[in-house]
């Protein structure tokens, strides 16, 4: 497996931290974009290169992507309301894709199971899923190689529930742990292994667990999935409930600009 230089955005978080460990364990070089370098230095392993920055400050992103082969995003805007959802999940990714430009960069994006569900009161007040889904769409339109991982409830799985199950179509829609659960370390493993597995490219899936031991090889799991449709904005089996024509003007403009940039390269 090739050793990559991996930029992790969200490295100090509950998923980002095991993502860092997984990346180092697999022999990758790790760079972390962090908002507070001193705090990050106290929690992250010393091998991690720390770069001060913020997804909402595009001027900090250019240096962050310099020389990286791959990016993993596990950021969290929950609690910040609609503005934070847009700025962190969506605009941050848009600006990141802009600074990466045409340079081939493998991207692993964590969103959430139920991302196509927008009508609950929490989703209406936070627009968290709307902006995560728009971020997914930007990534699919970016021309980059990617994997989109929509984990279920973190660390709710019982000890006998370790077998990874990758689903498509976002059909588990209750918004409760009955939709499924998966361990934080398991999410980290899937994010990092997706970067070097060709079978994971252009795949979007929900990640849960079922009864049984965790698989040693993830390639057959990735290979069994359908890839996203070329030119399609949504996950291959997603419900069509966020029509582009009804999206905000700025979102449609961003997609048009992204597509024009790709066509020109
Ligand atoms: N809990 C669940 O069961 C569950 C299930 C599925 C999906 N999710 C989703 O998973 C996410 C939470 O993941 P988590 O638990 O790892 O979150 P977390 O522990 O809160 O960590 C979030 C990370 O994002 C970073 N971050 C936040 N804003 C940033 C910005 N503007 N620029 C750069 N970095 C920024 C934080 O950095 P700082 O150290 O600087 O704050 C931190 O490293 C949420 O989006 C949630 O909806 C949760």
mmCIF file with all atom_site columns, N, CA and C and ligand atoms in Angstrom, residues 9-16 33 35-36 39 53-56 74-78 88-89 110-113 132 151-154 184, ligand 1:
data_model
loop_
_atom_site.group_PDB
_atom_site.id
_atom_site.type_symbol
_atom_site.label_atom_id
_atom_site.label_alt_id
_atom_site.label_comp_id
_atom_site.label_asym_id
_atom_site.label_entity_id
_atom_site.label_seq_id
_atom_site.pdbx_PDB_ins_code
_atom_site.Cartn_x
_atom_site.Cartn_y
_atom_site.Cartn_z
_atom_site.occupancy
_atom_site.B_iso_or_equiv
_atom_site.pdbx_formal_charge
_atom_site.auth_seq_id
_atom_site.auth_comp_id
_atom_site.auth_asym_id
_atom_site.auth_atom_id
_atom_site.pdbx_PDB_model_num
ATOM   1   N N   . UNK A 1 9   ? -8.809  17.147 8.392  1.00 0.00 ? 9   UNK A N   1
ATOM   2   C CA  . UNK A 1 9   ? -9.506  18.353 8.876  1.00 0.00 ? 9   UNK A CA  1
ATOM   3   C C   . UNK A 1 9   ? -10.590 17.875 9.839  1.00 0.00 ? 9   UNK A C   1
ATOM   4   N N   . UNK A 1 10  ? -10.391 18.212 11.119 1.00 0.00 ? 10  UNK A N   1
ATOM   5   C CA  . UNK A 1 10  ? -11.244 17.662 12.177 1.00 0.00 ? 10  UNK A CA  1
ATOM   6   C C   . UNK A 1 10  ? -10.449 16.711 13.065 1.00 0.00 ? 10  UNK A C   1
ATOM   7   N N   . UNK A 1 11  ? -9.106  16.784 12.964 1.00 0.00 ? 11  UNK A N   1
ATOM   8   C CA  . UNK A 1 11  ? -8.220  15.793 13.597 1.00 0.00 ? 11  UNK A CA  1
ATOM   9   C C   . UNK A 1 11  ? -8.347  15.730 15.113 1.00 0.00 ? 11  UNK A C   1
ATOM   10  N N   . UNK A 1 12  ? -8.781  16.809 15.755 1.00 0.00 ? 12  UNK A N   1
ATOM   11  C CA  . UNK A 1 12  ? -8.877  16.791 17.222 1.00 0.00 ? 12  UNK A CA  1
ATOM   12  C C   . UNK A 1 12  ? -10.212 16.243 17.709 1.00 0.00 ? 12  UNK A C   1
ATOM   13  N N   . UNK A 1 13  ? -11.102 15.903 16.779 1.00 0.00 ? 13  UNK A N   1
ATOM   14  C CA  . UNK A 1 13  ? -12.455 15.499 17.158 1.00 0.00 ? 13  UNK A CA  1
ATOM   15  C C   . UNK A 1 13  ? -12.567 14.038 17.536 1.00 0.00 ? 13  UNK A C   1
ATOM   16  N N   . UNK A 1 14  ? -13.781 13.626 17.875 1.00 0.00 ? 14  UNK A N   1
ATOM   17  C CA  . UNK A 1 14  ? -13.978 12.261 18.376 1.00 0.00 ? 14  UNK A CA  1
ATOM   18  C C   . UNK A 1 14  ? -13.765 11.223 17.271 1.00 0.00 ? 14  UNK A C   1
ATOM   19  N N   . UNK A 1 15  ? -13.965 11.615 16.018 1.00 0.00 ? 15  UNK A N   1
ATOM   20  C CA  . UNK A 1 15  ? -13.642 10.722 14.900 1.00 0.00 ? 15  UNK A CA  1
ATOM   21  C C   . UNK A 1 15  ? -12.245 11.040 14.364 1.00 0.00 ? 15  UNK A C   1
ATOM   22  N N   . UNK A 1 16  ? -11.926 12.331 14.297 1.00 0.00 ? 16  UNK A N   1
ATOM   23  C CA  . UNK A 1 16  ? -10.626 12.728 13.744 1.00 0.00 ? 16  UNK A CA  1
ATOM   24  C C   . UNK A 1 16  ? -9.453  12.124 14.482 1.00 0.00 ? 16  UNK A C   1
ATOM   25  N N   . UNK A 1 33  ? -5.043  20.210 9.941  1.00 0.00 ? 33  UNK A N   1
ATOM   26  C CA  . UNK A 1 33  ? -5.429  21.628 9.958  1.00 0.00 ? 33  UNK A CA  1
ATOM   27  C C   . UNK A 1 33  ? -6.200  21.845 11.257 1.00 0.00 ? 33  UNK A C   1
ATOM   28  N N   . UNK A 1 35  ? -7.551  24.577 14.540 1.00 0.00 ? 35  UNK A N   1
ATOM   29  C CA  . UNK A 1 35  ? -7.840  25.984 14.865 1.00 0.00 ? 35  UNK A CA  1
ATOM   30  C C   . UNK A 1 35  ? -6.995  26.469 16.025 1.00 0.00 ? 35  UNK A C   1
ATOM   31  N N   . UNK A 1 36  ? -6.541  25.538 16.867 1.00 0.00 ? 36  UNK A N   1
ATOM   32  C CA  . UNK A 1 36  ? -5.737  25.923 18.040 1.00 0.00 ? 36  UNK A CA  1
ATOM   33  C C   . UNK A 1 36  ? -4.544  24.963 18.113 1.00 0.00 ? 36  UNK A C   1
ATOM   34  N N   . UNK A 1 39  ? -3.465  23.598 21.652 1.00 0.00 ? 39  UNK A N   1
ATOM   35  C CA  . UNK A 1 39  ? -4.381  22.568 22.171 1.00 0.00 ? 39  UNK A CA  1
ATOM   36  C C   . UNK A 1 39  ? -4.177  21.252 21.413 1.00 0.00 ? 39  UNK A C   1
ATOM   37  N N   . UNK A 1 53  ? -5.197  26.774 11.061 1.00 0.00 ? 53  UNK A N   1
ATOM   38  C CA  . UNK A 1 53  ? -6.117  27.124 9.989  1.00 0.00 ? 53  UNK A CA  1
ATOM   39  C C   . UNK A 1 53  ? -7.543  26.871 10.394 1.00 0.00 ? 53  UNK A C   1
ATOM   40  N N   . UNK A 1 54  ? -8.419  27.179 9.470  1.00 0.00 ? 54  UNK A N   1
ATOM   41  C CA  . UNK A 1 54  ? -9.855  27.088 9.744  1.00 0.00 ? 54  UNK A CA  1
ATOM   42  C C   . UNK A 1 54  ? -10.551 26.951 8.393  1.00 0.00 ? 54  UNK A C   1
ATOM   43  N N   . UNK A 1 55  ? -11.456 25.998 8.307  1.00 0.00 ? 55  UNK A N   1
ATOM   44  C CA  . UNK A 1 55  ? -12.168 25.795 7.034  1.00 0.00 ? 55  UNK A CA  1
ATOM   45  C C   . UNK A 1 55  ? -12.942 27.045 6.611  1.00 0.00 ? 55  UNK A C   1
ATOM   46  N N   . UNK A 1 56  ? -13.300 27.868 7.586  1.00 0.00 ? 56  UNK A N   1
ATOM   47  C CA  . UNK A 1 56  ? -14.070 29.071 7.252  1.00 0.00 ? 56  UNK A CA  1
ATOM   48  C C   . UNK A 1 56  ? -13.157 30.254 6.919  1.00 0.00 ? 56  UNK A C   1
ATOM   49  N N   . UNK A 1 74  ? -13.659 15.384 8.716  1.00 0.00 ? 74  UNK A N   1
ATOM   50  C CA  . UNK A 1 74  ? -14.571 14.872 9.762  1.00 0.00 ? 74  UNK A CA  1
ATOM   51  C C   . UNK A 1 74  ? -14.977 16.027 10.673 1.00 0.00 ? 74  UNK A C   1
ATOM   52  N N   . UNK A 1 75  ? -15.357 17.145 10.085 1.00 0.00 ? 75  UNK A N   1
ATOM   53  C CA  . UNK A 1 75  ? -15.654 18.329 10.899 1.00 0.00 ? 75  UNK A CA  1
ATOM   54  C C   . UNK A 1 75  ? -17.061 18.267 11.490 1.00 0.00 ? 75  UNK A C   1
ATOM   55  N N   . UNK A 1 76  ? -17.303 19.134 12.438 1.00 0.00 ? 76  UNK A N   1
ATOM   56  C CA  . UNK A 1 76  ? -18.590 19.163 13.127 1.00 0.00 ? 76  UNK A CA  1
ATOM   57  C C   . UNK A 1 76  ? -19.037 20.610 13.288 1.00 0.00 ? 76  UNK A C   1
ATOM   58  N N   . UNK A 1 77  ? -20.239 20.908 12.825 1.00 0.00 ? 77  UNK A N   1
ATOM   59  C CA  . UNK A 1 77  ? -20.797 22.250 13.004 1.00 0.00 ? 77  UNK A CA  1
ATOM   60  C C   . UNK A 1 77  ? -22.024 22.206 13.901 1.00 0.00 ? 77  UNK A C   1
ATOM   61  N N   . UNK A 1 78  ? -22.320 21.020 14.472 1.00 0.00 ? 78  UNK A N   1
ATOM   62  C CA  . UNK A 1 78  ? -23.552 20.867 15.249 1.00 0.00 ? 78  UNK A CA  1
ATOM   63  C C   . UNK A 1 78  ? -23.571 21.858 16.412 1.00 0.00 ? 78  UNK A C   1
ATOM   64  N N   . UNK A 1 88  ? -19.269 25.615 7.567  1.00 0.00 ? 88  UNK A N   1
ATOM   65  C CA  . UNK A 1 88  ? -18.289 24.555 7.870  1.00 0.00 ? 88  UNK A CA  1
ATOM   66  C C   . UNK A 1 88  ? -18.464 23.351 6.948  1.00 0.00 ? 88  UNK A C   1
ATOM   67  N N   . UNK A 1 89  ? -19.719 22.864 6.804  1.00 0.00 ? 89  UNK A N   1
ATOM   68  C CA  . UNK A 1 89  ? -19.894 21.654 5.986  1.00 0.00 ? 89  UNK A CA  1
ATOM   69  C C   . UNK A 1 89  ? -19.766 21.963 4.500  1.00 0.00 ? 89  UNK A C   1
ATOM   70  N N   . UNK A 1 110 ? -16.724 12.495 5.570  1.00 0.00 ? 110 UNK A N   1
ATOM   71  C CA  . UNK A 1 110 ? -17.715 11.902 6.475  1.00 0.00 ? 110 UNK A CA  1
ATOM   72  C C   . UNK A 1 110 ? -18.921 12.830 6.544  1.00 0.00 ? 110 UNK A C   1
ATOM   73  N N   . UNK A 1 111 ? -20.116 12.286 6.272  1.00 0.00 ? 111 UNK A N   1
ATOM   74  C CA  . UNK A 1 111 ? -21.341 13.067 6.497  1.00 0.00 ? 111 UNK A CA  1
ATOM   75  C C   . UNK A 1 111 ? -22.162 12.331 7.565  1.00 0.00 ? 111 UNK A C   1
ATOM   76  N N   . UNK A 1 112 ? -23.316 11.821 7.247  1.00 0.00 ? 112 UNK A N   1
ATOM   77  C CA  . UNK A 1 112 ? -24.102 11.130 8.289  1.00 0.00 ? 112 UNK A CA  1
ATOM   78  C C   . UNK A 1 112 ? -25.178 10.273 7.649  1.00 0.00 ? 112 UNK A C   1
ATOM   79  N N   . UNK A 1 113 ? -25.518 9.174  8.315  1.00 0.00 ? 113 UNK A N   1
ATOM   80  C CA  . UNK A 1 113 ? -26.682 8.409  7.881  1.00 0.00 ? 113 UNK A CA  1
ATOM   81  C C   . UNK A 1 113 ? -27.910 9.320  7.991  1.00 0.00 ? 113 UNK A C   1
ATOM   82  N N   . UNK A 1 132 ? -24.801 19.282 4.517  1.00 0.00 ? 132 UNK A N   1
ATOM   83  C CA  . UNK A 1 132 ? -23.933 18.111 4.312  1.00 0.00 ? 132 UNK A CA  1
ATOM   84  C C   . UNK A 1 132 ? -24.203 17.504 2.935  1.00 0.00 ? 132 UNK A C   1
ATOM   85  N N   . UNK A 1 151 ? -21.746 7.628  8.420  1.00 0.00 ? 151 UNK A N   1
ATOM   86  C CA  . UNK A 1 151 ? -21.816 6.695  9.539  1.00 0.00 ? 151 UNK A CA  1
ATOM   87  C C   . UNK A 1 151 ? -23.130 6.786  10.290 1.00 0.00 ? 151 UNK A C   1
ATOM   88  N N   . UNK A 1 152 ? -23.436 5.658  10.947 1.00 0.00 ? 152 UNK A N   1
ATOM   89  C CA  . UNK A 1 152 ? -24.588 5.607  11.828 1.00 0.00 ? 152 UNK A CA  1
ATOM   90  C C   . UNK A 1 152 ? -24.165 6.077  13.210 1.00 0.00 ? 152 UNK A C   1
ATOM   91  N N   . UNK A 1 153 ? -24.939 5.758  14.211 1.00 0.00 ? 153 UNK A N   1
ATOM   92  C CA  . UNK A 1 153 ? -24.683 6.279  15.558 1.00 0.00 ? 153 UNK A CA  1
ATOM   93  C C   . UNK A 1 153 ? -23.348 5.769  16.090 1.00 0.00 ? 153 UNK A C   1
ATOM   94  N N   . UNK A 1 154 ? -22.552 6.702  16.620 1.00 0.00 ? 154 UNK A N   1
ATOM   95  C CA  . UNK A 1 154 ? -21.180 6.378  17.050 1.00 0.00 ? 154 UNK A CA  1
ATOM   96  C C   . UNK A 1 154 ? -21.180 5.559  18.337 1.00 0.00 ? 154 UNK A C   1
ATOM   97  N N   . UNK A 1 184 ? -16.352 4.317  16.587 1.00 0.00 ? 184 UNK A N   1
ATOM   98  C CA  . UNK A 1 184 ? -15.542 5.435  16.070 1.00 0.00 ? 184 UNK A CA  1
ATOM   99  C C   . UNK A 1 184 ? -14.278 4.918  15.374 1.00 0.00 ? 184 UNK A C   1
HETATM 100 N N1  . LIG B 2 .   ? -22.737 11.252 17.114 1.00 0.00 ? 1   LIG B N1  1
HETATM 101 C C1  . LIG B 2 .   ? -23.178 10.415 16.188 1.00 0.00 ? 1   LIG B C1  1
HETATM 102 O O1  . LIG B 2 .   ? -23.656 9.318  16.490 1.00 0.00 ? 1   LIG B O1  1
HETATM 103 C C2  . LIG B 2 .   ? -23.070 10.795 14.735 1.00 0.00 ? 1   LIG B C2  1
HETATM 104 C C3  . LIG B 2 .   ? -23.483 9.896  13.742 1.00 0.00 ? 1   LIG B C3  1
HETATM 105 C C4  . LIG B 2 .   ? -23.307 10.221 12.393 1.00 0.00 ? 1   LIG B C4  1
HETATM 106 C C5  . LIG B 2 .   ? -22.746 11.435 12.059 1.00 0.00 ? 1   LIG B C5  1
HETATM 107 N N2  . LIG B 2 .   ? -22.383 12.320 13.042 1.00 0.00 ? 1   LIG B N2  1
HETATM 108 C C6  . LIG B 2 .   ? -21.770 13.573 12.638 1.00 0.00 ? 1   LIG B C6  1
HETATM 109 O O2  . LIG B 2 .   ? -20.395 13.548 12.972 1.00 0.00 ? 1   LIG B O2  1
HETATM 110 C C7  . LIG B 2 .   ? -19.938 14.857 13.225 1.00 0.00 ? 1   LIG B C7  1
HETATM 111 C C8  . LIG B 2 .   ? -19.290 14.904 14.581 1.00 0.00 ? 1   LIG B C8  1
HETATM 112 O O3  . LIG B 2 .   ? -18.030 14.281 14.502 1.00 0.00 ? 1   LIG B O3  1
HETATM 113 P P1  . LIG B 2 .   ? -17.083 14.321 15.808 1.00 0.00 ? 1   LIG B P1  1
HETATM 114 O O4  . LIG B 2 .   ? -17.791 13.648 16.935 1.00 0.00 ? 1   LIG B O4  1
HETATM 115 O O5  . LIG B 2 .   ? -15.749 13.837 15.409 1.00 0.00 ? 1   LIG B O5  1
HETATM 116 O O6  . LIG B 2 .   ? -17.064 15.892 16.087 1.00 0.00 ? 1   LIG B O6  1
HETATM 117 P P2  . LIG B 2 .   ? -16.173 16.663 17.180 1.00 0.00 ? 1   LIG B P2  1
HETATM 118 O O7  . LIG B 2 .   ? -15.628 15.746 18.186 1.00 0.00 ? 1   LIG B O7  1
HETATM 119 O O8  . LIG B 2 .   ? -16.982 17.834 17.626 1.00 0.00 ? 1   LIG B O8  1
HETATM 120 O O9  . LIG B 2 .   ? -14.940 17.185 16.304 1.00 0.00 ? 1   LIG B O9  1
HETATM 121 C C9  . LIG B 2 .   ? -15.126 18.129 15.306 1.00 0.00 ? 1   LIG B C9  1
HETATM 122 C C10 . LIG B 2 .   ? -13.819 18.516 14.690 1.00 0.00 ? 1   LIG B C10 1
HETATM 123 O O10 . LIG B 2 .   ? -14.087 19.509 13.690 1.00 0.00 ? 1   LIG B O10 1
HETATM 124 C C11 . LIG B 2 .   ? -13.149 20.554 13.871 1.00 0.00 ? 1   LIG B C11 1
HETATM 125 N N3  . LIG B 2 .   ? -13.711 21.789 13.331 1.00 0.00 ? 1   LIG B N3  1
HETATM 126 C C12 . LIG B 2 .   ? -14.880 22.370 13.664 1.00 0.00 ? 1   LIG B C12 1
HETATM 127 N N4  . LIG B 2 .   ? -15.025 23.533 12.968 1.00 0.00 ? 1   LIG B N4  1
HETATM 128 C C13 . LIG B 2 .   ? -13.908 23.653 12.205 1.00 0.00 ? 1   LIG B C13 1
HETATM 129 C C14 . LIG B 2 .   ? -13.475 24.632 11.282 1.00 0.00 ? 1   LIG B C14 1
HETATM 130 N N5  . LIG B 2 .   ? -14.193 25.734 11.018 1.00 0.00 ? 1   LIG B N5  1
HETATM 131 N N6  . LIG B 2 .   ? -12.275 24.473 10.658 1.00 0.00 ? 1   LIG B N6  1
HETATM 132 C C15 . LIG B 2 .   ? -11.526 23.371 10.926 1.00 0.00 ? 1   LIG B C15 1
HETATM 133 N N7  . LIG B 2 .   ? -11.896 22.408 11.814 1.00 0.00 ? 1   LIG B N7  1
HETATM 134 C C16 . LIG B 2 .   ? -13.069 22.553 12.435 1.00 0.00 ? 1   LIG B C16 1
HETATM 135 C C17 . LIG B 2 .   ? -12.926 20.600 15.380 1.00 0.00 ? 1   LIG B C17 1
HETATM 136 O O11 . LIG B 2 .   ? -11.732 21.291 15.650 1.00 0.00 ? 1   LIG B O11 1
HETATM 137 P P3  . LIG B 2 .   ? -11.459 22.089 17.024 1.00 0.00 ? 1   LIG B P3  1
HETATM 138 O O12 . LIG B 2 .   ? -10.607 21.176 17.836 1.00 0.00 ? 1   LIG B O12 1
HETATM 139 O O13 . LIG B 2 .   ? -10.736 23.307 16.581 1.00 0.00 ? 1   LIG B O13 1
HETATM 140 O O14 . LIG B 2 .   ? -12.802 22.383 17.643 1.00 0.00 ? 1   LIG B O14 1
HETATM 141 C C18 . LIG B 2 .   ? -12.833 19.115 15.683 1.00 0.00 ? 1   LIG B C18 1
HETATM 142 O O15 . LIG B 2 .   ? -11.547 18.636 15.373 1.00 0.00 ? 1   LIG B O15 1
HETATM 143 C C19 . LIG B 2 .   ? -21.161 15.762 13.141 1.00 0.00 ? 1   LIG B C19 1
HETATM 144 O O16 . LIG B 2 .   ? -21.217 16.378 11.874 1.00 0.00 ? 1   LIG B O16 1
HETATM 145 C C20 . LIG B 2 .   ? -22.293 14.803 13.350 1.00 0.00 ? 1   LIG B C20 1
HETATM 146 O O17 . LIG B 2 .   ? -23.496 15.259 12.758 1.00 0.00 ? 1   LIG B O17 1
HETATM 147 C C21 . LIG B 2 .   ? -22.526 12.016 14.353 1.00 0.00 ? 1   LIG B C21 1
#
